[in-house]
Coordinates of C-alpha atoms and ligand atoms in Angstrom, one line a residue:
M184 CA -31.2 -45.9 28.7
D185 CA -27.8 -48.5 27.1
R186 CA -24.5 -48.4 28.0
L187 CA -21.7 -50.0 26.1
L188 CA -19.7 -52.6 27.8
I189 CA -15.5 -52.5 25.5
T190 CA -12.8 -54.8 26.5
G191 CA -10.1 -53.7 25.0
G192 CA -6.8 -55.2 23.8
N193 CA -8.3 -56.3 20.6
T194 CA -6.2 -55.8 17.2
L195 CA -9.0 -54.7 14.6
L196 CA -8.4 -56.5 11.1
G197 CA -11.1 -56.7 8.3
E198 CA -13.2 -54.6 6.4
V199 CA -15.9 -51.8 6.7
T200 CA -18.5 -50.5 4.6
I201 CA -19.0 -46.7 5.2
S202 CA -22.7 -45.5 6.0
G203 CA -24.2 -42.4 4.0
A204 CA -23.3 -39.4 5.6
K205 CA -25.8 -38.2 8.7
N206 CA -24.5 -34.2 8.0
A207 CA -25.1 -34.6 4.2
A208 CA -28.4 -36.5 4.8
L209 CA -30.2 -33.6 6.6
P210 CA -29.6 -30.7 4.6
L211 CA -30.9 -33.3 1.5
M212 CA -33.8 -34.0 3.3
C213 CA -34.6 -30.4 4.2
A214 CA -34.5 -29.7 0.4
A215 CA -37.5 -31.5 0.1
L216 CA -39.5 -28.7 1.6
L217 CA -38.2 -26.2 -1.7
T218 CA -40.7 -29.0 -4.3
D219 CA -44.2 -30.4 -4.7
Q220 CA -42.6 -33.3 -6.1
P221 CA -40.7 -36.1 -4.8
L222 CA -37.3 -36.3 -3.7
I223 CA -36.0 -39.9 -3.5
L224 CA -32.9 -40.0 -1.7
S225 CA -30.7 -43.7 -1.2
N226 CA -27.8 -44.2 1.2
V227 CA -29.7 -42.6 4.1
P228 CA -28.2 -43.8 7.3
E229 CA -30.4 -45.2 10.0
L230 CA -29.1 -42.9 12.7
A231 CA -31.4 -41.0 15.7
D232 CA -30.7 -37.8 14.2
I233 CA -32.7 -39.1 10.9
T234 CA -35.3 -40.0 13.0
T235 CA -35.5 -36.6 14.6
L236 CA -35.5 -34.9 11.2
R237 CA -38.2 -37.4 9.7
N238 CA -40.6 -36.7 12.8
L239 CA -40.1 -32.8 12.3
L240 CA -40.9 -33.3 8.3
E241 CA -43.9 -35.4 9.2
H242 CA -45.1 -32.8 11.8
M243 CA -45.3 -30.6 9.0
G244 CA -47.6 -32.6 7.0
V245 CA -44.3 -34.3 5.0
E246 CA -44.9 -37.7 3.5
I247 CA -41.8 -40.1 3.6
N248 CA -41.6 -43.6 2.6
K249 CA -38.9 -45.7 3.1
T250 CA -38.5 -48.9 0.3
E251 CA -36.4 -51.3 1.7
A252 CA -33.4 -52.9 0.0
T253 CA -34.6 -55.9 -2.1
D254 CA -31.1 -57.4 -2.5
A255 CA -27.5 -56.9 -1.2
G256 CA -26.7 -54.7 -3.8
S257 CA -29.5 -52.2 -3.9
K258 CA -30.0 -49.6 -1.6
S259 CA -33.0 -48.7 0.8
K260 CA -34.5 -44.9 -0.1
L261 CA -36.5 -42.6 1.5
E262 CA -39.1 -40.7 -1.0
I263 CA -40.1 -37.3 0.3
R264 CA -42.8 -35.3 -0.5
S265 CA -43.8 -32.2 0.7
G266 CA -46.7 -31.4 -1.5
A267 CA -48.9 -28.6 -2.2
S268 CA -48.5 -26.3 1.6
P269 CA -46.4 -28.1 4.1
E270 CA -46.5 -26.6 7.3
T271 CA -43.9 -23.7 8.4
T272 CA -43.4 -24.1 11.9
A273 CA -41.0 -26.2 13.6
P274 CA -41.8 -26.4 17.4
Y275 CA -39.3 -26.2 20.3
D276 CA -40.2 -30.0 21.3
I277 CA -38.7 -31.1 18.3
V278 CA -35.8 -28.6 17.4
R279 CA -34.3 -28.9 21.1
Q280 CA -33.4 -32.6 20.1
M281 CA -31.2 -31.7 17.1
R282 CA -29.9 -27.9 16.1
A283 CA -29.6 -29.4 12.1
S284 CA -34.0 -29.0 12.7
I285 CA -32.9 -25.2 11.8
L286 CA -31.9 -26.1 7.9
V287 CA -36.0 -26.1 7.4
F288 CA -35.5 -22.6 7.7
G289 CA -34.2 -21.6 4.6
P290 CA -36.6 -23.6 2.1
L291 CA -39.4 -23.1 3.8
L292 CA -39.0 -19.3 3.7
A293 CA -38.1 -19.4 -0.3
R294 CA -40.8 -21.7 -0.8
M295 CA -43.9 -20.5 1.1
G296 CA -43.5 -17.2 2.2
R297 CA -42.9 -17.8 5.5
A298 CA -41.0 -19.9 8.5
K299 CA -41.1 -19.9 11.8
V300 CA -38.7 -21.9 13.8
S301 CA -37.8 -22.4 17.7
L302 CA -34.4 -21.4 18.4
P303 CA -31.8 -24.1 18.9
G304 CA -30.7 -23.0 22.1
G305 CA -27.9 -23.6 23.9
C306 CA -26.0 -27.0 23.0
A307 CA -23.2 -29.4 24.9
I308 CA -20.4 -28.1 22.3
G309 CA -20.7 -24.2 22.9
N310 CA -23.3 -21.6 22.2
R311 CA -23.5 -22.4 18.2
P312 CA -26.1 -19.0 17.5
I313 CA -27.6 -18.9 14.1
D314 CA -26.7 -15.1 13.5
L315 CA -25.4 -16.2 10.1
H316 CA -28.7 -18.0 8.9
I317 CA -30.9 -14.8 10.2
R318 CA -28.1 -12.3 8.7
G319 CA -27.7 -14.4 5.2
L320 CA -31.7 -14.8 4.9
E321 CA -32.1 -11.4 5.8
K322 CA -29.8 -9.9 3.0
L323 CA -32.6 -12.2 0.6
G324 CA -35.7 -10.2 1.3
A325 CA -36.7 -11.5 4.3
K326 CA -38.2 -9.7 7.5
I327 CA -37.0 -11.7 10.5
E328 CA -38.5 -11.0 13.6
L329 CA -37.7 -12.9 17.5
E330 CA -40.2 -13.7 19.9
D331 CA -41.0 -16.4 22.2
G332 CA -38.0 -18.2 21.7
Y333 CA -39.0 -18.7 18.0
V334 CA -37.3 -17.0 15.0
T335 CA -40.1 -15.9 12.3
A336 CA -38.7 -14.6 9.1
T337 CA -41.8 -13.9 6.0
V338 CA -41.2 -12.5 2.7
D339 CA -43.6 -10.8 0.2
G340 CA -43.4 -12.6 -3.1
R341 CA -40.1 -14.3 -3.8
L342 CA -36.7 -13.6 -2.0
K343 CA -34.7 -11.3 -3.8
G344 CA -30.9 -12.4 -5.0
S345 CA -28.1 -10.6 -3.0
H346 CA -24.5 -10.8 -1.9
V347 CA -24.2 -12.4 0.8
H348 CA -20.4 -12.6 2.5
M349 CA -20.1 -14.9 5.4
P350 CA -18.2 -13.2 8.2
L351 CA -16.8 -16.7 9.2
V352 CA -17.7 -20.3 7.7
S353 CA -20.5 -21.6 8.8
V354 CA -22.1 -25.1 7.3
G355 CA -25.4 -24.8 8.3
A356 CA -26.1 -21.1 7.3
T357 CA -23.9 -21.6 3.8
E358 CA -26.6 -24.4 3.4
N359 CA -29.6 -22.6 4.5
I360 CA -28.6 -19.7 2.1
L361 CA -27.9 -21.9 -0.7
M362 CA -31.3 -23.3 -0.5
A363 CA -33.1 -20.5 0.0
A364 CA -31.6 -18.3 -2.8
S365 CA -32.3 -21.1 -5.6
L366 CA -35.6 -20.1 -5.5
A367 CA -34.9 -16.4 -5.4
K368 CA -35.3 -14.2 -8.0
G369 CA -32.2 -13.3 -10.0
Q370 CA -28.5 -13.9 -8.9
T371 CA -26.9 -14.6 -5.2
I372 CA -23.2 -14.7 -4.6
I373 CA -21.9 -16.5 -1.4
D374 CA -18.4 -15.4 -0.2
N375 CA -16.6 -17.0 2.1
A376 CA -18.9 -20.2 1.7
A377 CA -18.4 -23.4 3.5
R378 CA -16.8 -26.2 1.0
E379 CA -17.3 -29.3 3.6
P380 CA -17.8 -32.0 0.6
E381 CA -21.6 -32.4 2.3
I382 CA -22.3 -28.8 1.0
D383 CA -21.0 -30.3 -2.6
D384 CA -23.3 -33.0 -2.2
L385 CA -26.0 -30.1 -1.6
I386 CA -25.3 -28.2 -4.7
S387 CA -25.2 -31.9 -6.8
C388 CA -28.9 -32.7 -5.7
L389 CA -30.1 -29.3 -5.6
N390 CA -29.0 -29.1 -9.8
K391 CA -30.5 -32.2 -10.3
M392 CA -33.7 -30.5 -8.9
G393 CA -33.4 -27.9 -11.8
A394 CA -31.4 -25.0 -9.5
R395 CA -28.5 -23.3 -10.9
I396 CA -25.6 -22.9 -8.6
S397 CA -21.9 -22.6 -9.9
G398 CA -18.9 -22.5 -7.9
K399 CA -19.1 -26.0 -5.9
G400 CA -15.9 -26.9 -4.2
T401 CA -15.0 -23.0 -4.1
E402 CA -15.4 -20.2 -1.2
R403 CA -17.6 -18.3 -3.7
L404 CA -21.0 -20.1 -4.9
I405 CA -23.3 -18.0 -7.5
I406 CA -26.8 -19.3 -7.4
D407 CA -29.0 -18.1 -10.1
G408 CA -32.3 -18.3 -9.0
V409 CA -35.4 -20.0 -10.3
E410 CA -38.9 -19.8 -10.1
S411 CA -39.6 -23.7 -9.2
L412 CA -37.8 -26.9 -8.8
S413 CA -38.4 -30.5 -9.6
G414 CA -38.0 -34.0 -7.7
A415 CA -35.1 -35.4 -8.4
S416 CA -33.1 -39.3 -7.2
H417 CA -29.9 -38.8 -5.5
S418 CA -27.4 -40.9 -3.1
V419 CA -26.2 -39.2 -0.4
I420 CA -22.4 -39.5 -0.2
P421 CA -20.1 -41.9 2.3
D422 CA -19.7 -40.2 5.5
R423 CA -15.9 -39.1 6.2
I424 CA -16.5 -38.7 9.9
E425 CA -17.7 -42.6 10.2
A426 CA -14.6 -43.3 7.7
G427 CA -12.4 -41.4 10.0
S428 CA -13.1 -42.5 13.5
Y429 CA -12.9 -46.2 11.9
A430 CA -9.6 -45.5 10.1
V431 CA -8.4 -44.0 14.1
A432 CA -9.7 -47.7 15.5
A433 CA -7.7 -49.6 12.8
V434 CA -4.4 -47.5 13.8
I435 CA -5.2 -47.4 17.9
T436 CA -5.3 -51.0 17.8
G437 CA -2.1 -51.7 16.0
G438 CA -4.4 -53.0 13.4
S439 CA -5.7 -53.0 10.1
L440 CA -9.1 -52.3 8.1
R441 CA -10.2 -51.7 4.7
L442 CA -12.5 -48.6 4.7
K443 CA -15.3 -49.3 2.1
Q444 CA -16.8 -47.1 -0.4
I445 CA -15.0 -43.7 0.7
S446 CA -12.7 -41.5 -1.2
P447 CA -9.4 -40.5 0.2
H448 CA -10.2 -36.2 -1.1
M449 CA -13.2 -36.1 1.3
M450 CA -10.8 -37.0 4.6
Q451 CA -7.3 -36.1 3.3
A452 CA -6.6 -33.7 6.4
S453 CA -7.8 -37.0 8.7
L454 CA -5.8 -39.4 6.2
N455 CA -2.2 -36.8 6.3
A456 CA -2.4 -36.5 10.2
L457 CA -2.6 -40.3 10.3
L458 CA 0.4 -41.1 7.7
D459 CA 2.3 -38.0 9.8
M460 CA 1.8 -40.4 13.2
G461 CA 3.7 -43.2 11.2
A462 CA 0.3 -45.4 9.9
T463 CA 0.4 -46.2 6.3
V464 CA -2.3 -45.1 4.4
E465 CA -3.7 -47.0 0.8
P466 CA -6.3 -46.0 -1.2
E467 CA -7.4 -48.9 -3.5
G468 CA -10.2 -48.3 -6.0
Q469 CA -13.0 -46.9 -4.1
D470 CA -12.0 -48.0 -0.7
I471 CA -9.0 -47.1 1.5
L472 CA -7.0 -49.5 3.6
V473 CA -5.8 -47.8 6.7
S474 CA -3.1 -49.7 9.1
A475 CA -1.0 -49.0 12.0
G476 CA 3.0 -48.5 11.5
S477 CA 5.8 -49.8 13.4
R478 CA 5.2 -47.1 15.8
L479 CA 2.9 -44.3 16.5
G480 CA 4.3 -40.7 16.7
C481 CA 3.0 -37.6 18.2
I482 CA 1.0 -34.8 16.6
S483 CA 0.4 -31.1 16.4
L484 CA -3.7 -30.7 14.7
K485 CA -5.8 -27.7 14.5
T486 CA -9.7 -27.7 13.6
Q487 CA -10.2 -25.7 10.6
P488 CA -13.1 -25.3 8.1
F489 CA -12.9 -27.9 4.9
P490 CA -10.0 -29.0 3.6
G491 CA -8.5 -28.5 7.1
F492 CA -8.7 -30.9 9.9
A493 CA -12.8 -31.5 11.1
T494 CA -13.3 -30.6 14.4
D495 CA -15.8 -33.7 14.2
M496 CA -12.5 -35.9 14.1
Q497 CA -10.8 -33.8 17.0
A498 CA -12.1 -36.0 20.0
Q499 CA -11.0 -39.3 17.7
F500 CA -7.5 -38.2 17.3
M501 CA -7.1 -36.7 20.9
A502 CA -7.9 -40.6 21.9
L503 CA -5.1 -41.5 19.4
A504 CA -2.1 -39.4 20.5
S505 CA -3.1 -39.7 24.1
V506 CA -1.1 -43.4 23.4
A507 CA 1.1 -42.1 20.7
E508 CA 4.8 -41.5 21.7
G509 CA 6.0 -37.8 22.7
M510 CA 4.2 -34.7 23.3
S511 CA 1.3 -33.8 21.4
V512 CA -1.2 -30.5 20.9
I513 CA -4.6 -30.2 19.7
S514 CA -6.2 -26.9 18.9
E515 CA -9.7 -26.3 18.5
T516 CA -10.7 -23.3 16.5
I517 CA -14.0 -24.0 15.7
F518 CA -15.9 -24.8 19.1
E519 CA -15.3 -23.0 22.5
N520 CA -16.4 -25.8 24.4
R521 CA -15.1 -29.1 22.4
F522 CA -12.8 -31.0 24.8
M523 CA -15.7 -32.3 27.2
H524 CA -13.7 -35.4 26.5
V525 CA -10.8 -34.6 28.1
P526 CA -11.7 -35.4 31.8
E527 CA -13.2 -38.4 30.9
L528 CA -10.0 -39.3 28.8
R529 CA -7.8 -38.2 32.0
R530 CA -10.0 -41.0 34.0
M531 CA -8.6 -43.7 31.6
G532 CA -5.1 -42.7 32.0
A533 CA -4.6 -40.2 29.4
E534 CA -2.1 -37.0 30.4
I535 CA -4.0 -34.5 29.3
A536 CA -3.2 -30.7 30.1
V537 CA -6.1 -27.8 29.1
N538 CA -4.9 -24.1 27.8
G539 CA -8.2 -22.1 26.8
A540 CA -8.8 -24.2 23.4
V541 CA -5.0 -25.5 22.9
A542 CA -4.7 -29.5 24.9
S543 CA -1.4 -30.7 25.0
L544 CA -1.0 -34.6 25.7
A545 CA 1.9 -35.9 27.4
G546 CA 1.5 -39.2 25.2
N547 CA 2.9 -42.6 26.2
S548 CA -0.1 -43.2 28.2
K549 CA -1.2 -46.6 28.9
L550 CA -5.2 -46.1 29.2
Y551 CA -7.2 -48.6 31.5
G552 CA -10.9 -49.3 31.5
A553 CA -13.2 -47.2 33.7
E554 CA -16.8 -45.9 34.2
V555 CA -16.8 -42.9 31.5
M556 CA -19.8 -40.7 30.2
A557 CA -20.6 -39.5 26.6
T558 CA -20.8 -35.7 26.4
D559 CA -21.9 -35.0 22.8
L560 CA -21.7 -37.4 19.9
R561 CA -17.9 -37.2 18.5
A562 CA -16.8 -36.9 22.2
S563 CA -18.3 -40.2 23.1
M564 CA -16.2 -41.9 19.6
G565 CA -13.1 -40.6 21.5
L566 CA -13.8 -42.6 24.1
A567 CA -15.0 -45.4 22.4
L568 CA -11.7 -45.8 21.0
A569 CA -9.6 -45.3 24.2
A570 CA -11.4 -47.8 25.2
L571 CA -10.6 -50.1 22.2
V572 CA -6.6 -50.0 23.5
A573 CA -7.1 -49.4 26.8
S574 CA -6.8 -52.7 29.7
G575 CA -9.9 -54.1 31.1
E576 CA -13.3 -53.1 30.9
T577 CA -14.7 -49.5 30.0
I578 CA -18.4 -48.7 30.3
I579 CA -19.9 -45.6 28.1
S580 CA -23.2 -44.5 29.7
R581 CA -25.1 -42.0 28.0
V582 CA -24.9 -44.5 24.5
Y583 CA -28.1 -42.1 22.8
H584 CA -25.3 -39.7 21.7
L585 CA -23.3 -42.4 19.5
D586 CA -26.2 -43.9 18.6
R587 CA -26.9 -40.1 16.5
G588 CA -23.8 -40.4 14.4
Y589 CA -22.7 -44.2 14.0
E590 CA -25.1 -46.3 12.2
K591 CA -24.6 -50.1 13.6
L592 CA -21.5 -49.5 15.4
E593 CA -21.0 -52.6 17.9
E594 CA -22.3 -54.2 14.6
K595 CA -19.5 -53.1 12.4
L596 CA -16.9 -53.0 15.5
R597 CA -17.7 -56.6 16.4
A598 CA -17.4 -57.9 12.9
V599 CA -13.7 -56.4 13.0
G600 CA -12.8 -58.2 15.8
A601 CA -13.8 -55.5 18.9
S602 CA -15.3 -57.0 21.8
I603 CA -18.2 -54.4 22.3
E604 CA -21.6 -54.8 23.8
R605 CA -24.5 -53.2 24.7
I606 CA -26.2 -53.4 28.3
Q607 CA -29.1 -51.9 29.8
E608 CA -28.5 -48.6 32.1
Q609 CA -30.5 -48.5 35.2
D610 CA -30.5 -44.6 35.8
K611 CA -32.1 -42.1 33.4
P612 CA -29.8 -39.7 31.5
S613 CA -30.3 -35.9 33.4
D614 CA -30.4 -34.0 30.1
Ligands
LIG1095 C1 -21.9 -28.7 11.3 C2 -22.1 -30.1 11.4 C3 -21.2 -30.4 12.5 C4 -19.7 -29.9 12.3 C5 -19.6 -28.3 12.4 C6 -18.3 -28.0 12.0 C7 -24.1 -30.9 10.4 C8 -25.5 -31.1 10.9 N1 -23.4 -30.4 11.2 O1 -22.8 -27.9 12.3 O2 -21.0 -31.8 12.9 O3 -19.3 -30.2 13.8 O4 -20.5 -28.1 11.0 O5 -17.7 -29.0 10.9 O6 -24.0 -30.5 9.3 N2 -21.7 -19.8 14.2 C9 -22.2 -18.6 14.7 N3 -23.2 -18.4 13.7 C10 -24.1 -19.2 13.1 C11 -23.3 -20.1 12.6 C12 -22.5 -20.7 13.7 O7 -21.3 -18.2 15.0 O8 -25.2 -18.5 12.5 C13 -20.4 -20.3 14.2 C14 -21.0 -21.7 15.5 O9 -20.9 -21.6 16.7 C15 -19.5 -22.4 15.4 C16 -18.9 -22.2 14.0 O10 -19.6 -20.7 13.5 O11 -18.1 -22.1 15.9 C17 -18.8 -23.6 12.9 O12 -20.2 -23.6 13.2 P1 -21.3 -24.2 11.7 O13 -20.3 -24.3 10.9 O14 -22.6 -23.5 11.5 O15 -21.6 -25.6 12.4 P2 -22.8 -26.4 11.9 O16 -23.6 -25.9 10.6 O17 -24.1 -26.1 13.6

């Protein structure tokens, strides 16, 4: 197992090309189960989570071929063919590695009339149940059974369009129901749907495949089911969380980074927070230039579904707020256990008090390097950002969390001036 050694104090300057979005690529790969024709996806990032889903799909008999980019301008592509009858079981061994495996559920059920997926179980950032996925598919006519740690759904013939009102906003449940409803008989309306850009990207791709979905970008999605879907070619949108993380890296180090190929509307809440703290943000064509201002002020933030401030950016802003001037308050409303980076940040000198879902930061902390442990993907990035500004060396263990979601992290950070290297870890992780 690898560790990261980061020596803080360098000002980051230059440009970073933003990779394709992990959270868009995962549902798009699952959408390939909706058709026997090839789905060709470009701009898919090379990440551990993508490999996990690839293993799951291949386990189901899905053929996946990667075409490498032939020149700097072209992008590598994944060609995914699920063929006439993919396997309909997603086993525990693979599902436990990544919760997003549940996204095979809706497509398999809609096309094959049957799906059996291991329950994802608990995870580091809370319970994360799948009741909303199940209830939505039941509304479309699926018969659902829970047995031996698996959830099985069956339907006689096609699913039937229905009115699904989501009691709370869920990205994954919206995606699962959307994909299933695309092949249902009749019209489905999803109310209180998630509006994340990754959902819009899924809708764009499904419509290219022949689906009839309207309401993109709103909380009401209307899906007129079709009998079958065809193949398509689609390019994955850029990763707004990766971009936001590099934006924080620029500001926390007192530097300036040009984020290439990301549009501001995808990450407006994070950019607004940076502006409020005193940073400068200049959209330029396809890029955004983010620079530290003359001072870094405190902030009050609350995580919310899109277009609100993303829970996936909370740990990164926690690192930033700990070195800002004055007291900041950060509330987490999406996940119940998403402050695991707090004890580690405290070990680096941050003054943070947690009361339930609210963290209060004294600010003005002079961070120093320490040995810290990554606990989940975004928490790990919070620690890496703190390490960039801390005095001395920070060693982050359990780097596999970062490998799940940040493509070429060390390469990208080194290219803009960070001192970061990967070293071999002696001990094995216990989880
Ligand atoms: C997705 C993202 C993740 C992000 C999260 C919230 C992917 C692969 N992952 O996760 O990075 O942090 O959105 O923006 O896209 N919930 C239920 N029952 C359900 C489903 C969800 O109670 O059936 C709850 C969750 O526990 C959580 C909230 O709803 O409290 C939102 O979760 P959800 O939007 O579903 O997150 P994911 O799709 O798992």
